Coordinates of C-alpha atoms and ligand atoms in Angstrom, one line a residue:
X10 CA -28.9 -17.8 -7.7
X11 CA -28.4 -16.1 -4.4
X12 CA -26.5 -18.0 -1.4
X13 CA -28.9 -19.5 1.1
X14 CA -28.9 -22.7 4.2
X15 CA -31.1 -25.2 3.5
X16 CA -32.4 -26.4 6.4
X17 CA -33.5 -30.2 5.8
X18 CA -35.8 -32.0 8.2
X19 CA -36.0 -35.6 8.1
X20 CA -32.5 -35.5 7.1
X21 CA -32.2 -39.2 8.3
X22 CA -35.4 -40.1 6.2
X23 CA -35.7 -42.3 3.5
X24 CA -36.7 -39.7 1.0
X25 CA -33.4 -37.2 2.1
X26 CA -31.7 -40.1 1.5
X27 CA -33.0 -41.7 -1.7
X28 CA -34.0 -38.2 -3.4
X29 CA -33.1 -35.5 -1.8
X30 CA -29.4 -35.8 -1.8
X31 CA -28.8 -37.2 -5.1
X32 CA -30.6 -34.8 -6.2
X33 CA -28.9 -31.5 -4.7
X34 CA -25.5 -33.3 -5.5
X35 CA -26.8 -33.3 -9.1
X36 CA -27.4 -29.8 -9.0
X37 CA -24.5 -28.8 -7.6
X38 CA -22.4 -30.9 -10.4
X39 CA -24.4 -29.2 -12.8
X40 CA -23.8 -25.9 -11.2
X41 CA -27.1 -25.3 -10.3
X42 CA -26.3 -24.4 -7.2
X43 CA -25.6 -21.1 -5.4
X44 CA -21.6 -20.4 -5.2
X45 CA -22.1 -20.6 -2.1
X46 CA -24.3 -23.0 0.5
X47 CA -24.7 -24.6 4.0
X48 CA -26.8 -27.4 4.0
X49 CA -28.0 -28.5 8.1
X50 CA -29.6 -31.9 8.2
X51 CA -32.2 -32.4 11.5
X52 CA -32.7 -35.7 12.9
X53 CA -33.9 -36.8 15.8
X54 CA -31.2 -39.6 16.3
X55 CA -27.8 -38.6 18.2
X56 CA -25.4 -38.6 15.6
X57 CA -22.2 -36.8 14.9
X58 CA -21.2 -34.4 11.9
X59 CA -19.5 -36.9 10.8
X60 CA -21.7 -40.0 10.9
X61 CA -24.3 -37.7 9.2
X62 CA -21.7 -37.0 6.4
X63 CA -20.8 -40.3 6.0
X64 CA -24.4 -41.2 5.3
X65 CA -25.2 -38.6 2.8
X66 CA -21.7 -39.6 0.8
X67 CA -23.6 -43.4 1.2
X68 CA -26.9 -42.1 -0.2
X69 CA -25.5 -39.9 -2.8
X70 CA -23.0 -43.0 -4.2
X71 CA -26.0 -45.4 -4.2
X72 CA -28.7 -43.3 -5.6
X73 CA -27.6 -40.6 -7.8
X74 CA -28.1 -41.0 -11.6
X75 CA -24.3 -40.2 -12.2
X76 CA -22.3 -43.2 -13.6
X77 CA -19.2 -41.7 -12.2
X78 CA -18.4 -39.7 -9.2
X79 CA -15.5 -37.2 -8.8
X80 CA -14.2 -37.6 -5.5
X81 CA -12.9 -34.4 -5.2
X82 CA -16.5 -32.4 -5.9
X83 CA -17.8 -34.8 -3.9
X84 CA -15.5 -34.0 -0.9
X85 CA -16.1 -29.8 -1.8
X86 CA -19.9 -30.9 -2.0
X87 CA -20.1 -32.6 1.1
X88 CA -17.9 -29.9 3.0
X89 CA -21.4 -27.6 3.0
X90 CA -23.0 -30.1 5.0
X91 CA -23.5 -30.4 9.2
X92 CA -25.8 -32.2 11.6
X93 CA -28.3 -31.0 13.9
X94 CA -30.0 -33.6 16.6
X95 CA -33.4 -32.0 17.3
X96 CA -36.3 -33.0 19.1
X97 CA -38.7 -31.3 16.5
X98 CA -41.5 -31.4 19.2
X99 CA -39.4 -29.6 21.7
X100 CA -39.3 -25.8 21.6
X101 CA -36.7 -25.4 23.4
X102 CA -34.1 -27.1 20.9
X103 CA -34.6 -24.9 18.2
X104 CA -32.4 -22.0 19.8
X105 CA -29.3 -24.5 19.1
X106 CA -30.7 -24.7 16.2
X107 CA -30.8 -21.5 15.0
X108 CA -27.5 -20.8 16.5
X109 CA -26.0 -23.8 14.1
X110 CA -28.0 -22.5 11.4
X111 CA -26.3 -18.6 12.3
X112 CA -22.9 -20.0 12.8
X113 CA -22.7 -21.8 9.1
X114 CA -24.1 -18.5 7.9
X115 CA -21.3 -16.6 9.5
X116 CA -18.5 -19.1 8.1
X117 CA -20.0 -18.9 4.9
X118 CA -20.2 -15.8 4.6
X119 CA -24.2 -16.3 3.8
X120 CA -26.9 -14.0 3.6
X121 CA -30.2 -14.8 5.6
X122 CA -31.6 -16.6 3.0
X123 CA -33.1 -19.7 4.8
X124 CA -34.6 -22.8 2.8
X125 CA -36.6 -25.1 4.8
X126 CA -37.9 -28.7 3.9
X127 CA -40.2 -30.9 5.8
X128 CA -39.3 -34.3 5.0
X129 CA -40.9 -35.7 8.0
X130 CA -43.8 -37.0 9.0
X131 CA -46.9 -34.9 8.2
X132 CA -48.2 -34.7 12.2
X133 CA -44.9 -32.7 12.4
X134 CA -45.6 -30.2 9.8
X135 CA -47.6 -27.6 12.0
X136 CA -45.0 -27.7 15.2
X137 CA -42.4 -27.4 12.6
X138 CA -43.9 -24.0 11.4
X139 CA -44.9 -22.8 14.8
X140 CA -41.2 -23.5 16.0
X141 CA -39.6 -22.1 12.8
X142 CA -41.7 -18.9 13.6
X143 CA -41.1 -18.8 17.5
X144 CA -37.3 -19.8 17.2
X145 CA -36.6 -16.8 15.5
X146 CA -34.9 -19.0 12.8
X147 CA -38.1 -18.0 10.1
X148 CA -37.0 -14.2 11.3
X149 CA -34.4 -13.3 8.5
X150 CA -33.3 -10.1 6.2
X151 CA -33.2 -12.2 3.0
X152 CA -35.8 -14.7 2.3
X153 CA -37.6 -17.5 3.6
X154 CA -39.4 -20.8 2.0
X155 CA -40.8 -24.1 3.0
X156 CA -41.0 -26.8 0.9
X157 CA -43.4 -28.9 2.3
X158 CA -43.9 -33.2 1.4
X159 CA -47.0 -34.5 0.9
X160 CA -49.5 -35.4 2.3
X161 CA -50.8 -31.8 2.7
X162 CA -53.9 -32.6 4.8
X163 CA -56.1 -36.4 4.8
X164 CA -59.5 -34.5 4.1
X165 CA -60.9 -30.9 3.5
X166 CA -60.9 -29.9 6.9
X167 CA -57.5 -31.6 7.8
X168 CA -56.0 -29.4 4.5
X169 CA -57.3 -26.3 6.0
X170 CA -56.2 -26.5 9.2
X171 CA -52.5 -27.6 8.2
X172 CA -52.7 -24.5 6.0
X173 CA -54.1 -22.4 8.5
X174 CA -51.3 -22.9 10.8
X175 CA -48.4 -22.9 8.2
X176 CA -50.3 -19.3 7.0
X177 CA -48.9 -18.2 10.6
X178 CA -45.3 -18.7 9.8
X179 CA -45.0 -18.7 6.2
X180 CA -46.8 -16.3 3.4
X181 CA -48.7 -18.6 0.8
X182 CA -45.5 -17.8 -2.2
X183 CA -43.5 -18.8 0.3
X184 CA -44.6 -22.3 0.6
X185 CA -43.8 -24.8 -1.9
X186 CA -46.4 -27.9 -1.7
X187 CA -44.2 -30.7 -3.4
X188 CA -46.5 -32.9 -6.0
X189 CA -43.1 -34.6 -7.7
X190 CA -45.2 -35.9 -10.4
X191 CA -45.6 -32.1 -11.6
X192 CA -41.3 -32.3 -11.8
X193 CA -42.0 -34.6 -14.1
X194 CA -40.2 -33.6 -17.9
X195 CA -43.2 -34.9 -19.7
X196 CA -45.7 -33.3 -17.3
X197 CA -43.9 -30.1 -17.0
X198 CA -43.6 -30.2 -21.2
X199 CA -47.6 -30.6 -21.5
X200 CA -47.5 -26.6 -21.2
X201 CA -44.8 -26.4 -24.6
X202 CA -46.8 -29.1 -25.8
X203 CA -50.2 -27.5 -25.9
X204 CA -49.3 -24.0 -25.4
X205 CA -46.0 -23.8 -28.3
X206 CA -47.6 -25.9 -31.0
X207 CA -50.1 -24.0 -32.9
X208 CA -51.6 -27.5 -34.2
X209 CA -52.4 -29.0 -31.0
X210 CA -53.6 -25.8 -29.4
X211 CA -56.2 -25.0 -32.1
X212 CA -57.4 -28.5 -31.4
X213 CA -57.3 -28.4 -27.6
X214 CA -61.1 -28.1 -27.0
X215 CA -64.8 -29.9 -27.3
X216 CA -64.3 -29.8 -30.8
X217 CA -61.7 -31.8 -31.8
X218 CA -61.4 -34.1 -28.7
X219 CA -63.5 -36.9 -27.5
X220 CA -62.2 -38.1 -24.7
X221 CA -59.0 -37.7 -22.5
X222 CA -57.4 -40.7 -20.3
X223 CA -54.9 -40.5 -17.8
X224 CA -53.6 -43.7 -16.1
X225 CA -50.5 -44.2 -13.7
X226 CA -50.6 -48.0 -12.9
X227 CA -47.8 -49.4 -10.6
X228 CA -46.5 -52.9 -10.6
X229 CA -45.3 -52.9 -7.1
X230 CA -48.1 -53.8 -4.2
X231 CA -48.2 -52.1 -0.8
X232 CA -44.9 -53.2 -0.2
X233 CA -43.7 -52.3 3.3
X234 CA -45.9 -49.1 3.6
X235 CA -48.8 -51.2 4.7
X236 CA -49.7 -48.7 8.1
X237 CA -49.3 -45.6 5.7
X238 CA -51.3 -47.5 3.3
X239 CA -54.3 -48.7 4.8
X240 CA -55.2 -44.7 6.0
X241 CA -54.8 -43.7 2.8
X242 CA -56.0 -46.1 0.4
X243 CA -55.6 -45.0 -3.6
X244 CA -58.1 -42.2 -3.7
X245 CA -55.7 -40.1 -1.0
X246 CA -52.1 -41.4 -2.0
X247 CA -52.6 -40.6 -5.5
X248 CA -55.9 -39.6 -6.6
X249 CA -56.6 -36.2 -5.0
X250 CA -52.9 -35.0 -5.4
X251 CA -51.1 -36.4 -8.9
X252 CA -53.8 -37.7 -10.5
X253 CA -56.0 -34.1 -10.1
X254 CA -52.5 -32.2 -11.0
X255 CA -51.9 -34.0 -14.1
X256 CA -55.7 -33.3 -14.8
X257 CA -55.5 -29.8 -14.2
X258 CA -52.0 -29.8 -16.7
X259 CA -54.0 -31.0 -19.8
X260 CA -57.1 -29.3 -19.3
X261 CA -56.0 -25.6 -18.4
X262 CA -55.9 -23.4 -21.4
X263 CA -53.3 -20.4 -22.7
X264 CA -53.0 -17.6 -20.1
X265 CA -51.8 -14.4 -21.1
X266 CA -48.4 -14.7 -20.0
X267 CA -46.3 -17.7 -18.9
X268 CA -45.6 -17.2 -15.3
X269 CA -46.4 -18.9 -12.2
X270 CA -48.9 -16.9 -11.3
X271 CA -50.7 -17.1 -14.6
X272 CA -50.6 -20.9 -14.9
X273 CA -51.7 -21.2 -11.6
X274 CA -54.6 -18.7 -12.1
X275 CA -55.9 -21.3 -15.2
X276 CA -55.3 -24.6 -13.1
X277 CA -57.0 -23.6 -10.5
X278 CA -60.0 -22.2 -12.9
X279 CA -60.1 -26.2 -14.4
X280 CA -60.6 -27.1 -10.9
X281 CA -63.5 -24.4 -10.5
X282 CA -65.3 -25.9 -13.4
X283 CA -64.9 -29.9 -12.4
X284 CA -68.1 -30.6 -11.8
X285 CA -68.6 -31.7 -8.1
X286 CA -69.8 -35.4 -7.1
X287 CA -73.3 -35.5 -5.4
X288 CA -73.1 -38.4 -3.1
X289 CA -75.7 -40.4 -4.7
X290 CA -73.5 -39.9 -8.0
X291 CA -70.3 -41.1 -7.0
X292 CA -71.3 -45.0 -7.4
X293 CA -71.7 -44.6 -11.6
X294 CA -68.5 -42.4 -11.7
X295 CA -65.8 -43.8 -9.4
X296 CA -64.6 -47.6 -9.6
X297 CA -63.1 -48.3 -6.5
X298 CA -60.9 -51.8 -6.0
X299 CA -58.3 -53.8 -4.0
X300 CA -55.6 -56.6 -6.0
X301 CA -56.5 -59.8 -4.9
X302 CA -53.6 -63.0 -5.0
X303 CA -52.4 -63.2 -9.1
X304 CA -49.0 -63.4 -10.7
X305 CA -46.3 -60.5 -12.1
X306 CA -45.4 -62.1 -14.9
X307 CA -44.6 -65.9 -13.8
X308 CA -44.3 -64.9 -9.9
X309 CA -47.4 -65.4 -7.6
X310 CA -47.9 -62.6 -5.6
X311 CA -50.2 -62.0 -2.5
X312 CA -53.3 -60.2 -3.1
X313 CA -53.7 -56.5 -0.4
X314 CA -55.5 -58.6 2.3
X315 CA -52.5 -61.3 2.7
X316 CA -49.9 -58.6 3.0
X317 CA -47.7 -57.9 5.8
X318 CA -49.4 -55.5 8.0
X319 CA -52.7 -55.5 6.2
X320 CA -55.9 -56.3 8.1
X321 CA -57.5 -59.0 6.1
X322 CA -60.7 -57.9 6.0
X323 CA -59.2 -54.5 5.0
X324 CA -61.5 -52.5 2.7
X325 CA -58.8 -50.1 1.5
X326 CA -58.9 -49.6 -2.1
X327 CA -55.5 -50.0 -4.1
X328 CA -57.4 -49.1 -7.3
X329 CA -59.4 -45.9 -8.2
X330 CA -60.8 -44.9 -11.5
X331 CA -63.1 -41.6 -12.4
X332 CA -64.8 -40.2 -14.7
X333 CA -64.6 -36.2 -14.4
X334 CA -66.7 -34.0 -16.5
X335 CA -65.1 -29.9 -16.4
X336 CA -67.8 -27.9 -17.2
X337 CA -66.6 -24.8 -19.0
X338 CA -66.8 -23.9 -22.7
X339 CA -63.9 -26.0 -23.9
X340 CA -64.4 -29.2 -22.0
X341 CA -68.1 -29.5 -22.2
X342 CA -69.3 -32.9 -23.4
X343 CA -65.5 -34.4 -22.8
X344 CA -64.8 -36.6 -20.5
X345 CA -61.9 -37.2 -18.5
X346 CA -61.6 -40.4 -17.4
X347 CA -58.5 -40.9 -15.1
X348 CA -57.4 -44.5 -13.1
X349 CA -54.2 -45.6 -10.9
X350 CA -53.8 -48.5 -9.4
X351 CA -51.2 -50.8 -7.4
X352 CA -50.2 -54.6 -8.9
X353 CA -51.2 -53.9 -12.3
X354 CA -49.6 -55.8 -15.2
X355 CA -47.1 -52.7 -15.9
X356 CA -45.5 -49.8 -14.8
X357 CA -47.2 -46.4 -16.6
X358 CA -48.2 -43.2 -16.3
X359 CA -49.2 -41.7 -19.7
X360 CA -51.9 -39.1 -20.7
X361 CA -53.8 -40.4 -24.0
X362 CA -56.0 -37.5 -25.8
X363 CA -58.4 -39.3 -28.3
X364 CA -59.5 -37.2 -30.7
X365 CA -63.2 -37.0 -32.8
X366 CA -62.9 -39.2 -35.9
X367 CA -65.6 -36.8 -38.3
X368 CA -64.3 -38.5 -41.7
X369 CA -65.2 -42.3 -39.9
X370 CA -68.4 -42.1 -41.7
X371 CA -66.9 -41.0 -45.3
X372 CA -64.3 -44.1 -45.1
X373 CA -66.8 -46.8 -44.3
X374 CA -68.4 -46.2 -47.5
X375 CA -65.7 -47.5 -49.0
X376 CA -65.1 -50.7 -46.8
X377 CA -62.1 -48.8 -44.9
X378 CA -61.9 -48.9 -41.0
X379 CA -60.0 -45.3 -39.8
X380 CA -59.2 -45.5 -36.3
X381 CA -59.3 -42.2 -34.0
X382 CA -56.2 -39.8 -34.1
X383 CA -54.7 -40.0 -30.6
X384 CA -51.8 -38.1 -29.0
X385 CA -49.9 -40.6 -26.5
X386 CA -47.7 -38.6 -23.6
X387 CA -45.8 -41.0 -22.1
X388 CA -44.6 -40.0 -18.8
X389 CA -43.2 -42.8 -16.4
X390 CA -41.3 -44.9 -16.9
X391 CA -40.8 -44.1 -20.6
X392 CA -40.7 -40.5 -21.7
X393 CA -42.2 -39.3 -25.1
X394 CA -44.9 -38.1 -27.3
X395 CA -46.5 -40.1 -29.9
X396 CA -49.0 -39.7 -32.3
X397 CA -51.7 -42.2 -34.0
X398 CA -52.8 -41.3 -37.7
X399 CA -54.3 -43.4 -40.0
X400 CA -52.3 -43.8 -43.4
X401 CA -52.6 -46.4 -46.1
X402 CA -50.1 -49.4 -46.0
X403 CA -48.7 -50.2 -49.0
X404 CA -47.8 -53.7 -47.9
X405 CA -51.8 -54.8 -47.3
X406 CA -52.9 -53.9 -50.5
X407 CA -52.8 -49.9 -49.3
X408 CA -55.7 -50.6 -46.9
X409 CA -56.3 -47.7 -44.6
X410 CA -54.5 -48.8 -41.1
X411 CA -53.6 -46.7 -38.0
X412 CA -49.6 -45.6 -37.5
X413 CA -48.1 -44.5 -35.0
X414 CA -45.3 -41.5 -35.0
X415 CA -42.8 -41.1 -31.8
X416 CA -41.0 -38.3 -30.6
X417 CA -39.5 -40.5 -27.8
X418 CA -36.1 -38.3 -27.0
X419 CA -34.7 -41.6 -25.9
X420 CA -31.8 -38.9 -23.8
X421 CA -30.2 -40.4 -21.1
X422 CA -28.9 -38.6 -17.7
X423 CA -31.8 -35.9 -17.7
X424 CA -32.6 -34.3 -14.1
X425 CA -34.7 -36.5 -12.2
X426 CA -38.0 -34.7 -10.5
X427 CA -36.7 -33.4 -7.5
X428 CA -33.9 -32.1 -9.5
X429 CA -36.2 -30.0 -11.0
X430 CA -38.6 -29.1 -8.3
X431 CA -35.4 -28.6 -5.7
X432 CA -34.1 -25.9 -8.5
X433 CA -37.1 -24.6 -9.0
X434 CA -38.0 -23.3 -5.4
X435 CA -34.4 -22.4 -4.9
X436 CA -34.7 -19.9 -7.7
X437 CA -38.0 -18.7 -6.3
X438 CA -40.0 -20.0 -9.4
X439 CA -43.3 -21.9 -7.6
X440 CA -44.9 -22.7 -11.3
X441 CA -44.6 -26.2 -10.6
X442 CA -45.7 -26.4 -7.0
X443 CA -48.8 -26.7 -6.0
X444 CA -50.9 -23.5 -4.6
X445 CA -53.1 -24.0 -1.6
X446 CA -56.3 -23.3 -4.1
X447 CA -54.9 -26.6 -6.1
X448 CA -54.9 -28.6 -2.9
X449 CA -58.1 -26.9 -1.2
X450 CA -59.8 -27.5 -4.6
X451 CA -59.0 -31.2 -5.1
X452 CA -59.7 -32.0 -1.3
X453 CA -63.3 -30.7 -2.1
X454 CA -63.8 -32.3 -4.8
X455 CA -62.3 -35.5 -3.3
X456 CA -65.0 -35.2 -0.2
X457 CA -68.0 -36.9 -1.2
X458 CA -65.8 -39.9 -2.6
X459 CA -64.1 -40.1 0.8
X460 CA -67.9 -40.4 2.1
X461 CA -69.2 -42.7 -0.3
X462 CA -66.2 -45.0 0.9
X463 CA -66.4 -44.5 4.2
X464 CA -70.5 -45.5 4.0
X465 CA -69.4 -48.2 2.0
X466 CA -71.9 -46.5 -0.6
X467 CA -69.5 -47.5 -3.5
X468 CA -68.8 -51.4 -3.8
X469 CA -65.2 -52.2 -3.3
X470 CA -64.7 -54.8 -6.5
X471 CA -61.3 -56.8 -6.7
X472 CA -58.8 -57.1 -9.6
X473 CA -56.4 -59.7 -9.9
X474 CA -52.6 -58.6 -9.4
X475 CA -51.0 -58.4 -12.5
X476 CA -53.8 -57.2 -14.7
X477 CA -55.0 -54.3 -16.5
X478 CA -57.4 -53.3 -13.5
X479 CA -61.4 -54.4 -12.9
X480 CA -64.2 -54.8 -15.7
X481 CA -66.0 -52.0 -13.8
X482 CA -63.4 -49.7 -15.4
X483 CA -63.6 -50.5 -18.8
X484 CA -67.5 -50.6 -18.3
X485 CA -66.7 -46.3 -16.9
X486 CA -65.8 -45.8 -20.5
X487 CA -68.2 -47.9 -22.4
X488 CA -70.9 -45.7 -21.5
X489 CA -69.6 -43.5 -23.7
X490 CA -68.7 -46.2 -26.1
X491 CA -65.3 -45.6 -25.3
X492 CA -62.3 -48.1 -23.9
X493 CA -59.0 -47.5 -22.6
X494 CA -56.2 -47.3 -25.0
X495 CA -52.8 -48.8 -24.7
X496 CA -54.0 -51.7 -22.6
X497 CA -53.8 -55.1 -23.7
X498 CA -51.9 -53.9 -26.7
X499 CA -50.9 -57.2 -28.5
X500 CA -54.9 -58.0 -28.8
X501 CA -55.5 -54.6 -30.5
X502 CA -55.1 -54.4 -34.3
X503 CA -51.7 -54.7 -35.9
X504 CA -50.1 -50.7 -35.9
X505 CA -46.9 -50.3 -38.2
X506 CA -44.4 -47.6 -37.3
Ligands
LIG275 N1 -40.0 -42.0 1.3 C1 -40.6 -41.7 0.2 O1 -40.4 -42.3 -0.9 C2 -41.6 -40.6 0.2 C3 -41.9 -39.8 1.3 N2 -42.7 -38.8 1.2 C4 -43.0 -37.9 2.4 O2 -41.8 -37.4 2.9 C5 -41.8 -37.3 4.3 C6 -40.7 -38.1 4.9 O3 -40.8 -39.5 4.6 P1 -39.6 -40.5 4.8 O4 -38.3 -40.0 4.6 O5 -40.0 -41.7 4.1 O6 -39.8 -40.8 6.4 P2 -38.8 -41.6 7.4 O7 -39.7 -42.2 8.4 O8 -37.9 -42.4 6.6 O9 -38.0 -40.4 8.0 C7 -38.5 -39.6 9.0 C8 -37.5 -38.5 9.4 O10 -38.1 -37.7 10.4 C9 -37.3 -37.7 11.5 N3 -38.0 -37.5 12.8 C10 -39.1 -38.3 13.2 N4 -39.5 -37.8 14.4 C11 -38.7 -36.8 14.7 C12 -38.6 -35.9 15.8 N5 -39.5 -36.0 16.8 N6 -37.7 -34.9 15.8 C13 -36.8 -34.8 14.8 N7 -36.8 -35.6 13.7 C14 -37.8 -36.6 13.7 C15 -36.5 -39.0 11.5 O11 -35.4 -38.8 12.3 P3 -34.7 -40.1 13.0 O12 -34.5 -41.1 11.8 O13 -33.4 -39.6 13.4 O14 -35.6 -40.6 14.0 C16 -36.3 -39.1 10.0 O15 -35.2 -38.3 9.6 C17 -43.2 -37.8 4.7 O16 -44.1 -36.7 4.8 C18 -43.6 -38.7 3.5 O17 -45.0 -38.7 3.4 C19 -43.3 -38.4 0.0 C20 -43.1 -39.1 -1.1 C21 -42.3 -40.3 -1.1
LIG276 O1 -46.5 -40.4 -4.3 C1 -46.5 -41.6 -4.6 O2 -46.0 -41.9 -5.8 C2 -45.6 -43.3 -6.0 C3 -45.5 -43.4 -7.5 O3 -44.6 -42.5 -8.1 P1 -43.9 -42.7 -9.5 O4 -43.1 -41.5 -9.7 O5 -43.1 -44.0 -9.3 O6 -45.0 -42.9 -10.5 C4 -46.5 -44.3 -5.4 O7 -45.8 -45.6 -5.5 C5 -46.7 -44.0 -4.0 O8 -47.6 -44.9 -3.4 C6 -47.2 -42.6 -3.8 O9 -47.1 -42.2 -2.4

């Protein structure tokens, strides 16, 4: 990997402090770092070197995944790290900058590689850009990249405009759009899965599959993000961005050669062929809902309205469900049906592929129930795969019963998302990024939804906090005599391992 800065800004943000340092400490102890770096943090707030030092050391002690610390490669670690106070907004204070940025390059004996990463608020993404550019600090002999935070845009227009202005500064393989749910191992691993394994690939397609559901439901509520929150609402926060990605994951098929530019050339055909939402259509394919007052576990909890900084007649939704149909030759007929919500009974994101059951019929001649096969890819919190069969039980008289087989790897102390992502665009490698025709895609596809809210065309239903989500939902998937799997698991039939 070749020496570069890494220019952070937001470097007094939450997410620098929570994620981004742990993680590039982690890299670093697992020398996956260049031999040699500068990292310059950007703040607005007038601290010193040292105070900024001091806080990183905090950050990295409270939220990195390493039981143990080394002092001493901490201390070396550190040592590549200095403070920048910048008005972001101000033109003028990025020729310090840049002179900062030069200076650690010239005791470091760096190349003009530059790394730069927007962990600020999005309104300052496009002066950012404009001030990287005019600075002279985006003016290098090496390389140059932006990894940019989400959100990238709050609409279709918004999206194009952002990348219309970034397009100034940066070249589109330049830009890395982070989407940490495609970090993910188990997201990243669908590719192996489907693309490495002869027996699910010859069964990725109409034939053999039924249906495909993808869920990421979330225990905590709106917590203190309330004024983020209420702008955004489910369908924006996770819906167009890791919801759509993980879509795209299962659904593309085998490209010629695995490279970036190949498995983004098949993601973004999946989103070609999504077939788009008239308005009039969106009310029988989207559930749209908000938690109302309920209990985690034993502990009441508020319902959206009664939360701190929450209007109370607030009709943000903190629930989303679809039902997508991809109209190409391998998805025809199959839907996808894919839900997130906030305040549900439990924490998981997991991708369940139902398969056709054609031998149903020949078992229930004989009295014998089979159930479908179903490939479970657990993503969040747990990670694994896991596969339904049916097989007979020899302890109920061999009767015909579903089982269940799990690959869970059960490893402890792997790299955590923006481990992965934060190596990846270091190296260059922008597979698991997402391109602009990703974003512009989703945000189309997104639009008439964002309508139908906005006109209140779709009802917004409630769900009480700490459940498996509203009736509407499963009502999505009975229409095609479907329901969701994994929910409510204790009142399904008994399934021995
Ligand atoms: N936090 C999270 O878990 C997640 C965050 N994100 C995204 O990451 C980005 C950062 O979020 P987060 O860290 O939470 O935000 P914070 O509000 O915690 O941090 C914002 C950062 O921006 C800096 N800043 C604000 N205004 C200026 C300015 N005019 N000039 C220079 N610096 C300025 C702040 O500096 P100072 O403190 O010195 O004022 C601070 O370092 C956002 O785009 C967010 O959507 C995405 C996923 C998760
Ligand atoms: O991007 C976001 O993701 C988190 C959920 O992420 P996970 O990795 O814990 O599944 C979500 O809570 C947040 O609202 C959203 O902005």
């Amino acid at each position: 990997m070749e020496p570069m800065s890494f220019v952070l800004f937001g470097a007094t943000g939450d997410l620098a402090k929570r994620k981004i340092y742990p993680a590039l400490f982690n890299l670093y102890v697992d020398d996956k770092l260049p031999g040699s770096f500068s990292i310059v943090g950007v703040g607005r707030r007038a601290w010193s070197g040292q105070e900024f030092v001091c806080s990183v050391e905090q950050s990295i002690r409270e939220f990195s995944r390493r039981d143990a610390i080394d002092q001493a490669q901490l201390e070396r670690f550190l040592a590549a790290f200095s403070y920048a106070a910048v008005d972001v907004t101000k033109a003028e204070a990025y020729t310090p900058l840049l002179e900062r940025v030069k200076q650690r390059e010239d005791e470091c004996k760096l190349p003009q590689n530059r790394m730069f990463y927007l962990s600020v608020a999005p309104e300052y993404f496009e002066v950012i850009a404009a001030n990287i550019q005019t600075s002279g600090l985006g003016s290098v002999a090496g390389w140059k990249r932006l990894i940019i935070e989400k959100p990238f845009g709050r609409d279709l227009q918004s999206a194009e405009d952002l990348n219309e202005k970034l397009a100034k500064a940066f070249s589109e393989e330049e830009i890395y759009r982070i989407d940490h749910y495609l970090g993910k191992a188990m997201v990243q691993n669908l590719e192996a899965l489907e693309f490495a394994n002869p027996v699910f690939a010859a069964l990725w397609n109409n034939r053999h599959i039924a249906n495909v559901q993808i869920t990421a439901s979330e225990t905590v509520g709106v917590e203190e993000r309330a004024g983020f929150y209420e702008q955004a609402g489910a369908l924006r926060d996770m819906l167009q961005n890791h919801m759509l990605q993980m879509l795209m994951m299962v659904a593309m098929h085998i490209p010629k050669r695995i490279t970036a530019q190949d498995i983004r050339a098949q993601k973004r055909k999946v989103m070609e062929a999504v077939r788009p939402l008239a308005l009039e259509e969106v009310a029988k394919n989207i559930v749209r809902a908000q938690y109302r007052a309920g209990s985690m576990g034993e502990v009441p909890v508020a319902g959206y309205r009664e939360e701190p900084g929450v209007s109370p007649t607030s009709m943000t939704e903190t629930y989303i469900a679809a039902r997508v149909w991809i109209d190409d030759p391998f998805w025809s007929g199959v839907p996808f049906y894919i839900r997130t919500g906030k305040r549900m009974k439990e924490k998981s994101t997991r991708i369940v592929i139902e398969f056709k059951n054609p031998l149903e019929q020949l078992y229930r001649e004989q009295q014998e129930k089979t159930a479908p096969n179903l490939l479970i890819i657990h993503v969040n919190p747990q990670e694994g795969i896991a596969l339904q069969l049916n097989s007979k039980n020899p302890a109920n008289s061999g009767k015909i019963e579903p089982v269940t087989v799990d690959f869970s790897s059960g490893q402890k102390d792997v790299p955590e998302a923006y481990e992965r992502l934060l190596f990846d665009a270091l190296r260059g490698d922008s597979t698991y990024f997402a391109h602009w025709n990703e974003v512009r895609l989703s945000w189309k596809w997104v639009e008439p939804i964002l309508t139908a809210f906005e006109r209140n065309i779709v009802p917004l239903v409630s769900y009480e906090a700490g459940t498996y989500g509203p009736d509407a939902a499963k009502q999505l998937l009975q229409a095609e005599g479907f329901s969701w799997w994994l929910d409510e698991v204790e009142e399904r039939e008994p399934v021995h391992r």
